[in-house]
mmCIF file of N, CA and C in Angstrom:
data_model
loop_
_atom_site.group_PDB
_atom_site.id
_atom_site.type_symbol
_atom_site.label_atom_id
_atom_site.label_comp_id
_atom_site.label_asym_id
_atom_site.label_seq_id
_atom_site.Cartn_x
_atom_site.Cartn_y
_atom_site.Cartn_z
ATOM 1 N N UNK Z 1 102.127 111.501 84.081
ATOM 2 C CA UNK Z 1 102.946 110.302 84.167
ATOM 3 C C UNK Z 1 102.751 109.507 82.876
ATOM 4 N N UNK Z 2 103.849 108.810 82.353
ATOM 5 C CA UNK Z 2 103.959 108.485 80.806
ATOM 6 C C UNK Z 2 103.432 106.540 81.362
ATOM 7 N N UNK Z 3 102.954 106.170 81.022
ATOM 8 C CA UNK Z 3 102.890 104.453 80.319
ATOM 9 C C UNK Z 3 104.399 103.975 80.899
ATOM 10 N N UNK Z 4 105.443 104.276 80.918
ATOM 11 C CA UNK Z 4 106.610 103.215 80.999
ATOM 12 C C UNK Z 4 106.322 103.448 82.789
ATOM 13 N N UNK Z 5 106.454 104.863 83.079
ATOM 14 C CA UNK Z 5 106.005 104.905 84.673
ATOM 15 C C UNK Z 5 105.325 104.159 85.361
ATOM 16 N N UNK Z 6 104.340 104.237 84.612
ATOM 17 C CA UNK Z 6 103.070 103.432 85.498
ATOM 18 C C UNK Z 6 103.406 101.759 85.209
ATOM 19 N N UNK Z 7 104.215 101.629 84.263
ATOM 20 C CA UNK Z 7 104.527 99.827 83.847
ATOM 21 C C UNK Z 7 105.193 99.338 85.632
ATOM 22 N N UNK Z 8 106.143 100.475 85.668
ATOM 23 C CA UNK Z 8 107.009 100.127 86.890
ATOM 24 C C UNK Z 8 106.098 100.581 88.165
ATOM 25 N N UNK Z 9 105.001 101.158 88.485
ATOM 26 C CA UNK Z 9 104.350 101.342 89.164
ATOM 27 C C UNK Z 9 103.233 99.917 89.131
ATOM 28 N N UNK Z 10 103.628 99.460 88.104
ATOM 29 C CA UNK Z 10 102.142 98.325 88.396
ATOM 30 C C UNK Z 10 102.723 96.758 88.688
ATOM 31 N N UNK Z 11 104.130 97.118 88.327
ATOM 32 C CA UNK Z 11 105.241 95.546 88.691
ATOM 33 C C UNK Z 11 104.541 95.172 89.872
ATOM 34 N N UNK Z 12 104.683 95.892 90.860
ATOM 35 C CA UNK Z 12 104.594 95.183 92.309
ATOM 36 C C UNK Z 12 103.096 94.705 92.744
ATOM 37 N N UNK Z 13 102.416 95.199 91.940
ATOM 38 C CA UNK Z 13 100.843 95.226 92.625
ATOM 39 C C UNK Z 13 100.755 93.690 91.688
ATOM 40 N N UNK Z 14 101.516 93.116 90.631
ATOM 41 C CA UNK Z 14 100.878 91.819 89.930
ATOM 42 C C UNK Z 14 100.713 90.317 90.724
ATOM 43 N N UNK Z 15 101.794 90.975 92.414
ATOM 44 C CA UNK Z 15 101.908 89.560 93.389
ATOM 45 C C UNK Z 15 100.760 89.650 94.073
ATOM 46 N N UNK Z 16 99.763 90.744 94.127
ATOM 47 C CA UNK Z 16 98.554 90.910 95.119
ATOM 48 C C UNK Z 16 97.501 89.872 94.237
ATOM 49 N N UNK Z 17 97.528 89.830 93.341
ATOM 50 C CA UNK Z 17 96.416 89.461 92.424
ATOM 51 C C UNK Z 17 96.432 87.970 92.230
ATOM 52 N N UNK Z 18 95.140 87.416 92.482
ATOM 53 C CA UNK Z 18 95.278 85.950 92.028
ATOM 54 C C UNK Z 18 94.918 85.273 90.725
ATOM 55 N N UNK Z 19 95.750 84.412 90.181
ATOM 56 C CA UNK Z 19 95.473 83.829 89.148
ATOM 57 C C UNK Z 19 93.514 83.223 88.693
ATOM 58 N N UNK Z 20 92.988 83.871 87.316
ATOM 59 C CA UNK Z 20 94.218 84.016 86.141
ATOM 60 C C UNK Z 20 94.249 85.998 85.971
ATOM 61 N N UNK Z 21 93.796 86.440 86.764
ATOM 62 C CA UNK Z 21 94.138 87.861 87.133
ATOM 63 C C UNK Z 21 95.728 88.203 86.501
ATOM 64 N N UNK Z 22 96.540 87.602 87.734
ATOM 65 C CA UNK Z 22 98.163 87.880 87.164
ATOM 66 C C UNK Z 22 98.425 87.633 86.265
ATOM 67 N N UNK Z 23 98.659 86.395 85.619
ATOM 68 C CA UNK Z 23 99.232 86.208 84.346
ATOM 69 C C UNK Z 23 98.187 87.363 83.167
ATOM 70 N N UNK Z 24 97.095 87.380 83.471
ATOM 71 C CA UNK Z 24 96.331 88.426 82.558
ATOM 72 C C UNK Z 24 97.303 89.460 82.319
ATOM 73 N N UNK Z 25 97.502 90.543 83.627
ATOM 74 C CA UNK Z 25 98.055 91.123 84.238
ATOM 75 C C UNK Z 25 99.230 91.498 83.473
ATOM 76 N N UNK Z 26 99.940 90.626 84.010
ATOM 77 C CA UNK Z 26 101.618 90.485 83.377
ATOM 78 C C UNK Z 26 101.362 90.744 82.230
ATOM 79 N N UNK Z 27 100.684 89.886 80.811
ATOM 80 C CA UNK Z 27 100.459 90.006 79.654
ATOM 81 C C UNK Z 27 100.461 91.746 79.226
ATOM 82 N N UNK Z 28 99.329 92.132 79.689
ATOM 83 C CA UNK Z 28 99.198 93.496 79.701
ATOM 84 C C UNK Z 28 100.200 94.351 79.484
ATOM 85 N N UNK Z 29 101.404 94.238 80.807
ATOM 86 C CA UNK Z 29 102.340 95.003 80.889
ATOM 87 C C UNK Z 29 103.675 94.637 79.805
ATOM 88 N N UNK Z 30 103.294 93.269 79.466
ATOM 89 C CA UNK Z 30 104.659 93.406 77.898
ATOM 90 C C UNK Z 30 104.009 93.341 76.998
ATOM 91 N N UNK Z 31 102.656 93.380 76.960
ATOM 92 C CA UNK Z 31 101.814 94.304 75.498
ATOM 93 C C UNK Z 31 102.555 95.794 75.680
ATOM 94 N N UNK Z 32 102.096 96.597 76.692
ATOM 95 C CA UNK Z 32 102.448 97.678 76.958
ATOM 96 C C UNK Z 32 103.534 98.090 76.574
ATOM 97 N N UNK Z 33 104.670 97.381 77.120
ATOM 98 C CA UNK Z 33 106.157 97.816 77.206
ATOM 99 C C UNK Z 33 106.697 96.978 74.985
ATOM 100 N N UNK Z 34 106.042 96.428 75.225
ATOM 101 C CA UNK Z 34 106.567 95.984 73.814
ATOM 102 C C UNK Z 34 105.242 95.807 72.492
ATOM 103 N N UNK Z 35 105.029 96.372 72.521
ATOM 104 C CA UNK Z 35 103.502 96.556 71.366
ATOM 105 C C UNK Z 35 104.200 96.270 69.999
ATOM 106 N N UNK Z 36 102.822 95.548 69.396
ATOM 107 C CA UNK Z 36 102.972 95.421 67.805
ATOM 108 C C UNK Z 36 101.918 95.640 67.175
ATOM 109 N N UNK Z 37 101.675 96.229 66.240
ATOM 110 C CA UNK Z 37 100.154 96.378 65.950
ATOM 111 C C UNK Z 37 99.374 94.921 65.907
ATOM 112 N N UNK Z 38 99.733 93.871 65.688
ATOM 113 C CA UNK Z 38 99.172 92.239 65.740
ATOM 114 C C UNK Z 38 98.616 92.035 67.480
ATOM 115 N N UNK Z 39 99.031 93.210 67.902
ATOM 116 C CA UNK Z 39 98.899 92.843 69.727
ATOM 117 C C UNK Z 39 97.735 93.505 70.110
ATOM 118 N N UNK Z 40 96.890 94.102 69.447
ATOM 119 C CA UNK Z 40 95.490 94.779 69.542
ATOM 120 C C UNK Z 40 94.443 94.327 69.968
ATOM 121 N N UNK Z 41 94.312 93.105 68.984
ATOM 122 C CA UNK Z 41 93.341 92.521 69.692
ATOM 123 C C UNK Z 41 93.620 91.707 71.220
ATOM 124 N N UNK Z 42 94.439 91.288 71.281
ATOM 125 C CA UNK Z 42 94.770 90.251 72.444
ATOM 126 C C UNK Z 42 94.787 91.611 73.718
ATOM 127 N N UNK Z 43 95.402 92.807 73.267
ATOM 128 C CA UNK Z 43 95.281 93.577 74.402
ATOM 129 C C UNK Z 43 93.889 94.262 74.895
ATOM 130 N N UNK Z 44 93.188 94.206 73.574
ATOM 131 C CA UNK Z 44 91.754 94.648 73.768
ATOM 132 C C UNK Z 44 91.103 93.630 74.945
ATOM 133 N N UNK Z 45 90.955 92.769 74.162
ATOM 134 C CA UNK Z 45 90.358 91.299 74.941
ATOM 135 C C UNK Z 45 90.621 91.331 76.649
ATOM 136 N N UNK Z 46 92.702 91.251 76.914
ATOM 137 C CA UNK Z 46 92.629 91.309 78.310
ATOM 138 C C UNK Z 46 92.404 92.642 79.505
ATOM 139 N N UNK Z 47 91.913 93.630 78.319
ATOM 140 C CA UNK Z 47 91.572 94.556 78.880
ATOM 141 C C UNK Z 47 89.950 94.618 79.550
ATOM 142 N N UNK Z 48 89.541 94.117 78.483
ATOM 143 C CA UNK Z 48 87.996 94.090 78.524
ATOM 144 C C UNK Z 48 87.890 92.864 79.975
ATOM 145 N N UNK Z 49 88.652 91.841 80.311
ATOM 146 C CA UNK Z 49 88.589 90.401 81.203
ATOM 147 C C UNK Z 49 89.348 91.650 82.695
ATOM 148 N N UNK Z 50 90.351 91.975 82.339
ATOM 149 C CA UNK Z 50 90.881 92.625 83.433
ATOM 150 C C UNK Z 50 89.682 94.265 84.073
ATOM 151 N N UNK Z 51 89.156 94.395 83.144
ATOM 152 C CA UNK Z 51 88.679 95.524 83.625
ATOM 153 C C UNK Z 51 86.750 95.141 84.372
ATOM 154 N N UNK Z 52 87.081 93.963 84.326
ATOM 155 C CA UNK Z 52 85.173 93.398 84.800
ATOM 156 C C UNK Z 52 85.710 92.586 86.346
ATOM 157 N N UNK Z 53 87.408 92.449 86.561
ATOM 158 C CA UNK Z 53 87.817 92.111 87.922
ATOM 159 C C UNK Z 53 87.542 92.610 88.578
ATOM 160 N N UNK Z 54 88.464 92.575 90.051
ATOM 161 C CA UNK Z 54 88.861 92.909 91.289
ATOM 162 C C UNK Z 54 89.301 94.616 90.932
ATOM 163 N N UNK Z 55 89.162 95.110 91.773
ATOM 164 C CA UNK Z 55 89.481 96.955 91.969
ATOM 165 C C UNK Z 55 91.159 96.770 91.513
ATOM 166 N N UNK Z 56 91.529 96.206 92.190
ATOM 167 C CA UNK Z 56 93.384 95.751 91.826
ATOM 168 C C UNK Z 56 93.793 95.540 90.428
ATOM 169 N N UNK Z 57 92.720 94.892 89.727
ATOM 170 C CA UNK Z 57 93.517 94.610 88.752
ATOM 171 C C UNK Z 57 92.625 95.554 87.788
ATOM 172 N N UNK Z 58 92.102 97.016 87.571
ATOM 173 C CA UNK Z 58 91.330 97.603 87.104
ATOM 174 C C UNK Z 58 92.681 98.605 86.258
ATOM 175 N N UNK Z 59 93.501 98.767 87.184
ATOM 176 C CA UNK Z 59 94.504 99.991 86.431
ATOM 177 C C UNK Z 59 95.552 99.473 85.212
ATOM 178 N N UNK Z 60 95.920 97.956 85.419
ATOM 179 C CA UNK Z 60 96.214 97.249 84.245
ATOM 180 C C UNK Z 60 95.191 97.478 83.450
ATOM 181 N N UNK Z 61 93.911 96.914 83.119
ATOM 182 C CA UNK Z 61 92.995 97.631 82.199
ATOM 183 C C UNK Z 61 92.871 99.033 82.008
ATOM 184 N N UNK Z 62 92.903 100.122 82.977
ATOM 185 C CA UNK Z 62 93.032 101.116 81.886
ATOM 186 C C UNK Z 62 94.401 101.595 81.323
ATOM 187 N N UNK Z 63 95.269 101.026 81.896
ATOM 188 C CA UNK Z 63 96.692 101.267 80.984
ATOM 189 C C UNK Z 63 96.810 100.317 79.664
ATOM 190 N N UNK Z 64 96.264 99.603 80.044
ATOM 191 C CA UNK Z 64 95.698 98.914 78.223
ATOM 192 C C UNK Z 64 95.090 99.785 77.654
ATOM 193 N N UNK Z 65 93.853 99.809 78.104
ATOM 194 C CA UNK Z 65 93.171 101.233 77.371
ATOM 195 C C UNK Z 65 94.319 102.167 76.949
ATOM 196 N N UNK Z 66 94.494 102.894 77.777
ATOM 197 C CA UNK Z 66 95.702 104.155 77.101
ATOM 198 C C UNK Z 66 96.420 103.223 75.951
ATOM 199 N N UNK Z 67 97.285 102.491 76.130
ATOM 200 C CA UNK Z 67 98.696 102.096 74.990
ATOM 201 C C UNK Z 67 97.066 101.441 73.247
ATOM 202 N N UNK Z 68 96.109 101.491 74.260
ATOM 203 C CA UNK Z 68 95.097 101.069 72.524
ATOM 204 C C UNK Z 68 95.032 102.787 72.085
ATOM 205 N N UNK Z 69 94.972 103.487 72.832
ATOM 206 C CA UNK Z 69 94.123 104.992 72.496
ATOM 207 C C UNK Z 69 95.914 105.019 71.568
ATOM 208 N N UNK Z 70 96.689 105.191 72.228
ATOM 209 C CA UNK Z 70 97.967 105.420 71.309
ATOM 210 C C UNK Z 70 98.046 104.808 69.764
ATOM 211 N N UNK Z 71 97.519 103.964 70.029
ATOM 212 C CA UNK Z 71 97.962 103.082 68.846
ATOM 213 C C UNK Z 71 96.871 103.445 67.917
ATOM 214 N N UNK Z 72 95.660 103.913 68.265
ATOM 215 C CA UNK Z 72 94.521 103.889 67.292
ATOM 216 C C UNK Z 72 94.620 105.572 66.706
ATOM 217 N N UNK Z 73 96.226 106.728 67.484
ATOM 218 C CA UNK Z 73 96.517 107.765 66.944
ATOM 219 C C UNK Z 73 95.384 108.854 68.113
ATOM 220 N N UNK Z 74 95.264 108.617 69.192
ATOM 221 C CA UNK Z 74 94.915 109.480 69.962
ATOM 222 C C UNK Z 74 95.381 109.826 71.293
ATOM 223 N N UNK Z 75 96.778 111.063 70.879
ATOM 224 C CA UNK Z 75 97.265 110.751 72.631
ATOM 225 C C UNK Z 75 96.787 111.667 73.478
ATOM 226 N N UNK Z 76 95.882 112.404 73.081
ATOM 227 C CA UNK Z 76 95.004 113.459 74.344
ATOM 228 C C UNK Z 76 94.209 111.981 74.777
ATOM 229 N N UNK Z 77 93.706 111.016 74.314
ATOM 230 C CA UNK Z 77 92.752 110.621 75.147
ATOM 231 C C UNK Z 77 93.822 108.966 75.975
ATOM 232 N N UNK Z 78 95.069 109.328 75.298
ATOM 233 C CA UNK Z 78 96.285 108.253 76.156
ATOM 234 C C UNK Z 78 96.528 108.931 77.451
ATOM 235 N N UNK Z 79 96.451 110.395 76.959
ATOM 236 C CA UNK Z 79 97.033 110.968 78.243
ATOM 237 C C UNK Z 79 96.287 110.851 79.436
ATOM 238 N N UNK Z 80 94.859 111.059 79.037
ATOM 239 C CA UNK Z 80 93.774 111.109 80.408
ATOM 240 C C UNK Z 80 93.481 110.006 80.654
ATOM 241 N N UNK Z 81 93.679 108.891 80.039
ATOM 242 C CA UNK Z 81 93.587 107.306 80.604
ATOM 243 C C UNK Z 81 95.064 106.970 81.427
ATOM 244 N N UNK Z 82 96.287 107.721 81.286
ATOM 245 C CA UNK Z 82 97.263 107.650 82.257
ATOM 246 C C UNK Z 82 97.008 108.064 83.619
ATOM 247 N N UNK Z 83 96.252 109.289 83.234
ATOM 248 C CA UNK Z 83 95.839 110.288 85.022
ATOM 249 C C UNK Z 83 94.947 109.169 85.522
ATOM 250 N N UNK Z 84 94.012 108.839 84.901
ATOM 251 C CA UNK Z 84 93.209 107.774 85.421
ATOM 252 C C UNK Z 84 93.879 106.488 86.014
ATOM 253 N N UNK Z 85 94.673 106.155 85.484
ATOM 254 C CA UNK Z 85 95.340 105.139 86.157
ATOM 255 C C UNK Z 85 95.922 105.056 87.291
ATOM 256 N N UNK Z 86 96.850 106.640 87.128
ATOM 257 C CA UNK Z 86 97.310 106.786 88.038
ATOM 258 C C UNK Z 86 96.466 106.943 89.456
ATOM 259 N N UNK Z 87 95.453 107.671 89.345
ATOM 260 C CA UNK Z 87 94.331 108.103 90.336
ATOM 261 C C UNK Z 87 93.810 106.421 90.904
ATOM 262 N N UNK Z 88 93.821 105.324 89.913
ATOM 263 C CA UNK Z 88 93.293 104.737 90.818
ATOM 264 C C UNK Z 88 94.525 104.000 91.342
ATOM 265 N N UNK Z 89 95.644 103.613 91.481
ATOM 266 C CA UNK Z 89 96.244 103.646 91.977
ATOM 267 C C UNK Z 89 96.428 103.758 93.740
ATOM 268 N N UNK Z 90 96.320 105.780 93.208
ATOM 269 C CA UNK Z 90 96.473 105.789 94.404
ATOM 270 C C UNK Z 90 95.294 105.473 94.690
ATOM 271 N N UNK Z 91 94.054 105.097 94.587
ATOM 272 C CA UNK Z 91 92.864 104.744 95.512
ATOM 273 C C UNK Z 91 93.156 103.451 95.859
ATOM 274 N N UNK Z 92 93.612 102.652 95.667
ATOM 275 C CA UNK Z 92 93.843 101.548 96.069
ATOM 276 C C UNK Z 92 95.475 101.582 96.872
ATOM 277 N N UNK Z 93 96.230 102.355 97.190
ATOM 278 C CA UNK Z 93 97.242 102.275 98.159
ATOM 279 C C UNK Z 93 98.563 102.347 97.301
ATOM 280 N N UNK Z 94 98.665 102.235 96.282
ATOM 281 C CA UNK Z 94 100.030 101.979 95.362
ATOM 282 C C UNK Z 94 100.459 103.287 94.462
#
């Protein structure tokens, strides 16, 4: 499953999450969907805040992770941070 998939797989799960989780959240997903290399650090950062949360908001952090592995020119290790995402996902119901 590619990054734009999982963007639309993670829309719905951003109303479960409570602030400042969501808006983190959200951020994430139009880093994701719209990246600039100037967006690195800020995506690093809410990756690193999103990924020390709630189980819910863990797969936004590693789909940050993946779109950084892309950008830093590594998509074997984008790809296995997608499966990962996806996997937790489904561990959490979505």
């Amino acid at each position: 499953m590619d990054s734009d998939a999982l963007v639309e797989r993670l829309r719905p799960l951003l109303k479960e999450l409570q602030e400042p989780e969501s808006s983190d959240a959200a951020r994430v997903l139009a880093l994701v969907t719209t990246p600039g290399e100037d967006d690195r650090r800020e995506l690093n950062r809410l990756t690193e805040l999103l990924g020390r949360r709630s189980a819910r908001a863990v797969p936004f952090a590693v789909l940050g992770r993946a779109r950084l592995a892309e950008l830093a020119g590594s998509p074997r290790d984008a790809a296995a941070l997608c499966i990962d995402c996806e996997r937790r996902l489904e561990l959490i119901g979505y």
